[in-house]
Amino acid sequence: MKKISTLFLVSLLSGGVTLGAYKLLFDTNGYFSSEKNALVTAASDSYKTKVGLSPEILDFTEAAEKTIHTVVHVKNVSRRTITNPILEYFYGYKGGQSQEQVGTGSGVIISEDGYIVTNNHVIKGASEIEITLNNKKSYMAKLIGTDSKMDIALLKIDANEKLPYTVFANSDSVKIGEWVLAVGNPYNLTSTVTAGIVSAKARDLDTSGIQSFIQTDAAVNPGNSGGALVNTRGELIGINTMISSMTGSYVGYSFAVPSNIARKIIEDLMEYGNVQRGILGVEGGELNSMTSKELGINQTQGFYINKVTKNSGAEKSGLEKGDVIIKLDELKVATFADLSGYINTKRPNDKIQVTYIRDGKTRVVPVVLSKNEFFSAEFKGIELENIEAADKQKFKIDYGVRIKSISSQNLKQYEDELVGNIILSIDNVKATDVATVSQLLSKKEENQTVRIEMITKNGEVMRVIL
């Protein structure tokens, strides 16, 4: 009887342990239950969505299909005459051989009636511009206008049909890490698509023109210049313009002019025939820990004002040397590229809200942008500015424009001799002020020769041909 009781007790305990284990491991809330597996799967899916690994996010086919038919091949044909100086010297031979040069690049259709945006360097010096669409149809293009400083050109073709086109997106809303597509037509085959992410925004490459590039790791080669950088919805966020490479081929990073800047330039060229530039009227530089320490201030991000231009909107609004600009409208300003990139999307007389720090206090003031031509102009890599009363008195003149800086590589070796000189006339036309000079130079091509008369810093009159 005792053995039977013991056996019964052992059986009872074994059954209890088995039932408890089942409940623990396999019941509704058990470790190996189907609901637990469902939670694990859901968490995994959630993780995939957060890091952008889901198939839906990686599907670029819709964006590519929208864009490839709007990107074109641009053929630039220029002609130059090759002369033989020996024949000219000994035999008085004045003839020459005409030589044709061909350059290629890409462009983006931005309207159904045939407006196309590309890089200025793609069509520079062209006597003929031929556009080939993705469907192999070709048309001769008319040059509407260019902006060499920002490397943007606007073309027009008459196709007698409605063309597919790419719509502009707000490039200020682009986020670092966002997927993008670079689309170009470099070899006159069909449009080529590469994918990558936005690596950085407002990238300053210390060029003489634009200083606010979108940087991406999407593969872009020289023939893709002027092509489209689009988001995953197929909207234009930039015009691919250059690569960072020692070899001339893609090695990891490429750069695009933000669509907000490109769009503003295009609208100006359509409406005014030239680019309307507004300026804030401040000079200075971006902050970092070293410069902040030297200046004795706490801020390590922002734009430090070192000088305020006379009669500018900044001066009229009360901005002063020592102020640190931290925001323009709703855009945070951490670098000079942030500031210059935003100002490049504005026109003279536009009003912006400037947030700045003075004596540790944050303040906001409205500033009306001034006309850039009133203060400076740029031609052939020479930046000009109006002269001051002290210059007029020193050189006994009542007009002229001063050479402010040199960005042309060809003239860099003469920078010390040229900077500070005062130009009196250009092609025998008085250089009354920067506004007059800007109007005069706007009618001349970049490769056109001009005769300049100037006074050097030593008071000597010099005549040069550029």
Coordinates of C-alpha atoms in Angstrom, one line a residue:
M1 CA 0.0 0.0 0.0
K2 CA 2.9 2.3 0.8
K3 CA 4.5 1.6 -2.5
I4 CA 1.3 2.4 -4.4
S5 CA 0.9 5.7 -2.5
T6 CA 4.5 6.7 -3.3
L7 CA 4.0 5.8 -7.0
F8 CA 0.8 7.9 -7.1
L9 CA 2.6 10.9 -5.5
V10 CA 5.4 10.7 -8.0
S11 CA 3.0 10.5 -10.9
L12 CA 1.1 13.5 -9.6
L13 CA 4.2 15.6 -9.3
S14 CA 5.4 14.5 -12.8
G15 CA 2.1 15.6 -14.3
G16 CA 2.2 18.9 -12.5
V17 CA 5.7 19.6 -13.7
T18 CA 4.7 18.7 -17.3
L19 CA 1.6 20.9 -17.2
G20 CA 3.6 23.8 -15.7
A21 CA 6.3 23.5 -18.3
Y22 CA 3.8 23.4 -21.2
K23 CA 2.0 26.5 -19.8
L24 CA 5.4 28.3 -19.4
L25 CA 6.7 27.5 -22.8
F26 CA 3.9 26.8 -25.3
D27 CA 0.7 28.4 -24.0
T28 CA -0.7 31.8 -25.2
N29 CA 1.9 33.8 -23.5
G30 CA 4.6 31.1 -23.5
Y31 CA 8.1 31.7 -24.7
F32 CA 7.6 29.6 -27.9
S33 CA 4.0 30.6 -28.5
S34 CA 2.9 31.8 -31.9
E35 CA 2.0 35.2 -30.5
K36 CA 5.5 35.6 -29.1
N37 CA 6.9 34.8 -32.6
A38 CA 4.5 37.3 -34.1
L39 CA 5.9 40.0 -31.8
V40 CA 9.4 39.1 -32.7
T41 CA 8.5 39.4 -36.4
A42 CA 6.8 42.7 -35.9
A43 CA 9.8 44.1 -34.0
S44 CA 12.0 42.9 -36.8
D45 CA 9.8 44.5 -39.4
S46 CA 9.8 47.7 -37.4
Y47 CA 13.6 47.7 -37.2
K48 CA 13.8 47.2 -40.9
T49 CA 11.5 50.1 -41.5
K50 CA 13.5 52.4 -39.3
V51 CA 16.8 51.7 -40.9
G52 CA 15.4 51.8 -44.4
L53 CA 15.9 48.2 -45.4
S54 CA 12.4 47.3 -46.4
P55 CA 11.8 46.4 -50.0
E56 CA 9.3 49.2 -50.4
I57 CA 11.9 51.9 -49.5
L58 CA 14.6 50.4 -51.7
D59 CA 12.4 50.3 -54.8
F60 CA 13.6 53.2 -57.0
T61 CA 11.8 52.1 -60.2
E62 CA 9.0 54.7 -60.0
A63 CA 11.4 57.6 -59.4
A64 CA 13.7 56.3 -62.2
E65 CA 10.8 55.9 -64.6
K66 CA 9.7 59.5 -63.9
T67 CA 13.1 60.9 -64.5
I68 CA 14.9 59.1 -67.3
H69 CA 12.7 60.6 -70.0
T70 CA 13.3 64.1 -68.7
V71 CA 17.1 63.9 -68.8
V72 CA 18.7 64.7 -72.2
H73 CA 22.1 64.6 -73.8
V74 CA 23.7 68.0 -74.5
K75 CA 26.2 68.3 -77.4
N76 CA 28.3 71.5 -77.5
V77 CA 29.9 72.4 -80.8
S78 CA 32.5 75.2 -80.9
R79 CA 34.9 76.3 -83.6
R80 CA 38.2 78.0 -83.4
T81 CA 40.8 79.1 -86.0
I82 CA 44.2 77.6 -85.7
T83 CA 47.0 79.9 -87.2
N84 CA 50.6 79.3 -88.0
P85 CA 52.7 82.1 -86.5
I86 CA 55.8 81.1 -88.5
L87 CA 53.9 81.5 -91.8
E88 CA 52.5 84.7 -90.6
Y89 CA 55.9 86.1 -89.7
F90 CA 57.9 85.1 -92.7
Y91 CA 55.3 85.0 -95.5
G92 CA 52.6 87.3 -94.2
Y93 CA 50.1 84.4 -94.4
K94 CA 47.0 85.6 -92.6
G95 CA 44.8 82.5 -93.2
G96 CA 44.0 79.8 -90.6
Q97 CA 42.4 76.4 -90.3
S98 CA 39.0 76.1 -88.7
Q99 CA 38.9 73.4 -86.1
E100 CA 35.7 72.0 -84.6
Q101 CA 35.6 71.0 -80.9
V102 CA 32.8 68.9 -79.4
G103 CA 31.9 68.7 -75.7
T104 CA 29.1 66.7 -74.1
G105 CA 27.0 66.7 -71.0
S106 CA 23.5 66.2 -69.7
G107 CA 20.5 68.4 -69.1
V108 CA 17.1 68.3 -67.5
I109 CA 13.7 69.2 -69.1
I110 CA 11.9 71.5 -66.6
S111 CA 8.8 72.4 -68.7
E112 CA 6.6 70.7 -71.3
D113 CA 7.3 73.4 -73.8
G114 CA 11.0 72.6 -73.9
Y115 CA 13.0 74.6 -71.3
I116 CA 16.1 72.7 -70.3
V117 CA 18.6 73.4 -67.4
T118 CA 22.2 72.3 -67.5
N119 CA 25.6 73.5 -66.3
N120 CA 27.2 76.6 -67.7
H121 CA 30.5 74.8 -68.2
V122 CA 28.7 72.2 -70.4
I123 CA 27.7 74.8 -73.1
K124 CA 30.4 77.5 -72.5
G125 CA 31.7 78.9 -75.8
A126 CA 29.3 76.9 -77.9
S127 CA 28.4 78.0 -81.4
E128 CA 25.8 75.2 -81.7
I129 CA 24.0 73.3 -79.0
E130 CA 22.3 70.0 -79.9
I131 CA 19.8 68.2 -77.6
T132 CA 19.0 64.5 -77.9
L133 CA 16.1 63.2 -75.9
N134 CA 15.9 59.8 -74.3
N135 CA 13.8 58.6 -77.3
K136 CA 16.7 59.5 -79.6
K137 CA 15.0 62.6 -81.2
S138 CA 17.4 65.5 -81.7
Y139 CA 16.8 69.3 -81.7
M140 CA 18.9 72.4 -82.0
A141 CA 18.7 74.5 -78.8
K142 CA 18.7 78.2 -78.2
L143 CA 20.7 79.6 -75.3
I144 CA 18.3 81.7 -73.1
G145 CA 20.8 82.8 -70.5
T146 CA 23.6 81.7 -68.2
D147 CA 25.0 82.3 -64.7
S148 CA 28.7 81.5 -64.8
K149 CA 29.1 82.1 -61.0
M150 CA 26.6 79.4 -60.1
D151 CA 27.3 77.3 -63.1
I152 CA 23.8 77.2 -64.4
A153 CA 22.5 77.6 -68.0
L154 CA 19.0 77.7 -69.5
L155 CA 18.3 76.3 -72.9
K156 CA 15.1 76.1 -75.0
I157 CA 14.1 73.6 -77.8
D158 CA 11.0 73.7 -80.0
A159 CA 9.8 70.1 -80.1
N160 CA 6.2 70.7 -81.4
E161 CA 5.0 68.3 -78.8
K162 CA 4.5 68.3 -75.0
L163 CA 7.6 67.0 -73.4
P164 CA 8.0 65.0 -70.1
Y165 CA 9.6 67.2 -67.4
T166 CA 10.9 67.0 -63.9
V167 CA 9.2 69.1 -61.1
F168 CA 11.3 71.0 -58.5
A169 CA 11.4 70.0 -54.9
N170 CA 12.4 72.1 -51.9
S171 CA 16.1 71.4 -51.5
D172 CA 16.1 73.0 -48.0
S173 CA 13.9 70.0 -46.9
V174 CA 16.4 67.4 -48.1
K175 CA 17.8 65.4 -45.2
I176 CA 21.2 63.9 -44.7
G177 CA 21.0 60.1 -45.2
E178 CA 18.0 60.4 -47.6
W179 CA 18.1 58.2 -50.7
V180 CA 18.6 60.0 -54.0
L181 CA 19.1 59.1 -57.7
A182 CA 21.6 60.7 -60.0
V183 CA 20.3 60.6 -63.6
G184 CA 22.4 61.7 -66.6
N185 CA 22.8 61.0 -70.3
P186 CA 26.6 61.2 -70.8
Y187 CA 27.2 59.1 -73.9
N188 CA 24.2 59.9 -76.0
L189 CA 22.9 56.3 -75.5
T190 CA 20.0 56.5 -73.0
S191 CA 19.6 58.0 -69.5
T192 CA 21.8 56.3 -66.8
V193 CA 20.6 56.0 -63.2
T194 CA 22.7 55.6 -60.1
A195 CA 21.6 55.6 -56.5
G196 CA 23.1 56.8 -53.2
I197 CA 22.4 58.9 -50.2
V198 CA 22.8 62.6 -49.3
S199 CA 26.2 62.7 -47.6
A200 CA 26.1 66.4 -46.6
K201 CA 24.3 69.6 -47.2
A202 CA 25.6 73.2 -47.6
R203 CA 29.0 71.9 -48.5
D204 CA 31.5 74.7 -49.1
L205 CA 34.2 73.7 -51.6
D206 CA 35.9 77.1 -51.7
T207 CA 34.9 77.8 -55.3
S208 CA 34.7 81.3 -56.7
G209 CA 30.9 80.9 -57.2
I210 CA 28.5 78.7 -55.4
Q211 CA 29.4 77.7 -51.9
S212 CA 26.4 75.5 -50.9
F213 CA 26.5 72.2 -52.6
I214 CA 24.5 69.0 -51.9
Q215 CA 27.0 66.2 -51.5
T216 CA 26.0 62.7 -52.4
D217 CA 27.7 59.3 -52.9
A218 CA 25.7 58.5 -56.0
A219 CA 28.1 57.7 -58.8
V220 CA 28.5 60.8 -61.1
N221 CA 31.1 61.0 -63.9
P222 CA 32.0 64.0 -66.0
G223 CA 29.4 63.4 -68.8
N224 CA 26.7 63.5 -66.1
S225 CA 27.3 67.2 -65.5
G226 CA 24.0 69.1 -65.9
G227 CA 22.0 65.9 -65.1
A228 CA 19.3 65.5 -62.4
L229 CA 19.6 64.7 -58.7
V230 CA 16.1 63.5 -57.6
N231 CA 14.5 62.2 -54.5
T232 CA 12.6 58.9 -54.3
R233 CA 9.5 60.6 -55.6
G234 CA 11.3 61.6 -58.8
E235 CA 11.4 65.3 -57.8
L236 CA 14.4 67.5 -58.7
I237 CA 16.5 68.4 -55.7
G238 CA 19.7 69.4 -57.5
I239 CA 21.7 69.8 -60.7
N240 CA 24.8 67.5 -60.8
T241 CA 27.7 69.7 -61.4
M242 CA 31.1 68.3 -60.3
I243 CA 33.0 65.5 -58.7
S244 CA 35.7 65.4 -56.1
S245 CA 38.5 63.4 -57.8
M246 CA 42.2 63.5 -58.5
T247 CA 41.7 61.5 -61.7
G248 CA 38.7 63.2 -63.2
S249 CA 36.5 60.2 -62.7
Y250 CA 34.1 59.3 -59.8
V251 CA 35.9 58.1 -56.7
G252 CA 33.3 58.4 -54.0
Y253 CA 31.6 61.9 -53.8
S254 CA 29.8 64.2 -56.2
F255 CA 28.1 67.5 -55.8
A256 CA 25.0 69.2 -57.0
V257 CA 23.6 72.8 -57.1
P258 CA 20.6 72.8 -54.8
S259 CA 17.3 73.0 -56.7
N260 CA 16.2 76.1 -54.8
I261 CA 19.2 78.0 -56.1
A262 CA 18.8 76.6 -59.7
R263 CA 15.1 77.4 -59.8
K264 CA 15.7 81.1 -58.7
I265 CA 18.3 81.5 -61.4
I266 CA 16.1 80.1 -64.0
E267 CA 13.1 82.3 -63.0
D268 CA 15.4 85.3 -63.1
L269 CA 16.7 84.5 -66.6
M270 CA 13.2 84.0 -67.9
E271 CA 11.7 87.2 -66.3
Y272 CA 14.6 89.6 -66.3
G273 CA 17.2 88.2 -68.8
N274 CA 19.8 88.2 -66.1
V275 CA 20.3 87.0 -62.5
Q276 CA 19.0 89.3 -59.8
R277 CA 21.3 89.0 -56.8
G278 CA 20.5 90.3 -53.3
I279 CA 23.0 90.7 -50.6
L280 CA 22.7 90.9 -46.8
G281 CA 25.5 93.4 -46.5
V282 CA 27.8 91.7 -44.0
E283 CA 31.3 90.4 -44.1
G284 CA 32.8 87.9 -41.7
G285 CA 33.2 84.2 -41.3
E286 CA 31.8 81.0 -39.7
L287 CA 32.6 80.1 -36.1
N288 CA 34.4 77.1 -34.6
S289 CA 36.0 76.5 -31.2
M290 CA 39.3 78.1 -32.2
T291 CA 37.9 81.3 -33.7
S292 CA 35.4 81.6 -30.9
K293 CA 38.2 81.4 -28.4
E294 CA 40.2 84.1 -30.3
L295 CA 37.2 86.3 -30.5
G296 CA 36.4 85.8 -26.8
I297 CA 32.8 84.6 -27.4
N298 CA 30.9 81.5 -26.3
Q299 CA 29.1 80.6 -29.6
T300 CA 30.9 78.0 -31.7
Q301 CA 28.4 77.9 -34.5
G302 CA 27.0 80.7 -36.6
F303 CA 28.2 83.5 -38.8
Y304 CA 30.3 86.2 -37.1
I305 CA 29.9 89.7 -38.5
N306 CA 33.3 91.4 -38.9
K307 CA 32.1 94.3 -41.1
V308 CA 28.8 95.8 -42.1
T309 CA 28.5 97.3 -45.6
K310 CA 27.6 101.0 -45.7
N311 CA 24.0 101.7 -46.9
S312 CA 23.2 98.0 -47.0
G313 CA 20.0 96.4 -45.6
A314 CA 22.1 95.0 -42.7
E315 CA 23.3 98.5 -41.6
K316 CA 19.8 100.0 -41.9
S317 CA 18.4 97.2 -39.7
G318 CA 21.0 97.8 -37.0
L319 CA 23.3 94.8 -37.4
E320 CA 26.8 95.5 -36.1
K321 CA 30.3 94.1 -36.0
G322 CA 30.5 91.3 -33.4
D323 CA 26.9 90.1 -33.9
V324 CA 26.6 86.3 -34.6
I325 CA 23.9 85.3 -37.1
I326 CA 22.3 82.0 -36.1
K327 CA 19.2 81.8 -38.3
L328 CA 17.7 83.3 -41.5
D329 CA 13.9 83.0 -41.4
E330 CA 13.5 79.3 -40.4
L331 CA 16.9 78.1 -41.6
K332 CA 19.6 77.5 -38.9
V333 CA 22.9 79.1 -39.8
A334 CA 25.9 77.1 -38.6
T335 CA 28.3 77.8 -41.4
F336 CA 29.0 80.4 -44.1
A337 CA 27.7 77.9 -46.7
D338 CA 24.3 77.9 -44.9
L339 CA 24.1 81.7 -45.1
S340 CA 25.4 82.2 -48.6
G341 CA 23.2 79.3 -49.9
Y342 CA 20.0 80.8 -48.5
I343 CA 20.8 84.4 -49.7
N344 CA 21.4 83.0 -53.2
T345 CA 17.8 82.0 -53.3
K346 CA 16.6 85.6 -52.7
R347 CA 16.3 88.7 -54.8
P348 CA 17.0 92.4 -54.1
N349 CA 14.2 94.0 -51.9
D350 CA 13.3 90.6 -50.4
K351 CA 12.8 90.8 -46.7
I352 CA 14.2 88.1 -44.4
Q353 CA 14.1 87.7 -40.6
V354 CA 17.6 87.6 -39.2
T355 CA 18.1 85.9 -35.8
Y356 CA 21.4 86.9 -34.1
I357 CA 23.2 86.9 -30.8
R358 CA 24.5 90.2 -29.3
D359 CA 25.9 90.4 -25.7
G360 CA 24.6 86.9 -25.0
K361 CA 21.0 87.8 -25.9
T362 CA 19.1 86.4 -28.9
R363 CA 17.4 89.0 -31.1
V364 CA 15.4 89.0 -34.3
V365 CA 15.4 91.8 -36.9
P366 CA 13.9 92.1 -40.4
V367 CA 16.4 92.9 -43.1
V368 CA 15.7 94.0 -46.7
L369 CA 18.3 92.7 -49.1
S370 CA 20.2 95.2 -51.2
K371 CA 21.1 95.0 -54.8
N372 CA 24.3 93.1 -55.3
E373 CA 25.3 95.1 -58.4
F374 CA 25.3 98.3 -56.3
F375 CA 28.2 97.0 -54.2
S376 CA 30.2 94.6 -56.3
A377 CA 30.5 92.9 -59.7
E378 CA 32.5 90.0 -61.0
F379 CA 33.9 89.6 -64.5
K380 CA 36.7 87.3 -65.8
G381 CA 37.5 86.3 -62.2
I382 CA 37.9 89.9 -61.0
E383 CA 35.6 91.2 -58.2
L384 CA 35.0 94.9 -58.3
E385 CA 33.6 97.3 -55.6
N386 CA 32.7 101.0 -55.5
I387 CA 35.5 103.4 -54.4
E388 CA 35.2 105.5 -51.2
A389 CA 35.6 109.2 -50.6
A390 CA 39.2 108.6 -49.3
D391 CA 40.1 107.0 -52.7
K392 CA 38.7 109.9 -54.6
Q393 CA 40.7 112.4 -52.6
K394 CA 43.9 110.3 -52.7
F395 CA 44.0 109.9 -56.5
K396 CA 42.1 113.1 -57.3
I397 CA 39.4 111.4 -59.2
D398 CA 35.6 111.5 -59.0
Y399 CA 34.7 108.0 -60.4
G400 CA 36.1 104.5 -60.8
V401 CA 35.7 101.0 -59.3
R402 CA 38.3 99.2 -57.2
I403 CA 39.5 95.6 -57.7
K404 CA 38.5 93.9 -54.6
S405 CA 39.7 90.3 -55.2
I406 CA 41.0 87.9 -57.8
S407 CA 39.5 84.5 -58.3
S408 CA 40.8 83.7 -61.8
Q409 CA 43.6 81.1 -61.7
N410 CA 45.1 82.8 -64.7
L411 CA 45.4 86.1 -62.9
K412 CA 46.3 84.7 -59.4
Q413 CA 50.0 85.3 -60.0
Y414 CA 49.3 89.0 -60.5
E415 CA 47.0 89.3 -57.5
D416 CA 49.3 91.5 -55.4
E417 CA 49.7 93.9 -58.3
L418 CA 46.0 94.1 -59.2
V419 CA 44.1 94.1 -55.9
G420 CA 43.5 97.7 -54.8
N421 CA 43.9 99.2 -58.3
I422 CA 41.1 101.4 -59.5
I423 CA 39.6 100.9 -62.9
L424 CA 38.8 104.1 -64.7
S425 CA 37.4 102.8 -68.0
I426 CA 36.5 99.6 -69.8
D427 CA 36.6 99.7 -73.6
N428 CA 36.8 103.5 -73.4
V429 CA 33.6 103.7 -71.4
K430 CA 33.9 105.4 -68.0
A431 CA 33.7 103.0 -65.0
T432 CA 31.5 105.4 -63.1
D433 CA 30.4 102.9 -60.5
V434 CA 29.7 99.2 -60.0
A435 CA 26.2 99.5 -61.3
T436 CA 27.4 101.0 -64.6
V437 CA 30.2 98.5 -64.9
S438 CA 27.8 95.6 -64.3
Q439 CA 25.5 96.8 -67.0
L440 CA 28.4 97.2 -69.4
L441 CA 29.9 93.8 -68.7
S442 CA 26.6 92.0 -68.9
K443 CA 26.6 92.6 -72.6
K444 CA 30.0 91.0 -73.1
E445 CA 30.9 87.3 -73.4
E446 CA 33.3 85.7 -71.0
N447 CA 35.8 85.0 -73.8
Q448 CA 35.5 88.5 -75.3
T449 CA 38.6 90.7 -75.0
V450 CA 38.2 94.0 -73.1
R451 CA 40.6 97.0 -72.8
I452 CA 40.9 98.3 -69.2
E453 CA 42.5 101.6 -68.0
M454 CA 43.4 101.7 -64.3
I455 CA 45.3 103.6 -61.7
T456 CA 47.7 101.4 -59.6
K457 CA 48.1 101.7 -55.9
N458 CA 51.2 103.9 -56.6
G459 CA 49.1 106.3 -58.7
E460 CA 50.5 105.2 -62.1
V461 CA 48.1 104.8 -65.0
M462 CA 48.1 101.3 -66.5
R463 CA 46.4 99.9 -69.6
V464 CA 45.8 96.2 -70.0
I465 CA 43.9 93.8 -72.3
L466 CA 41.9 90.9 -70.7

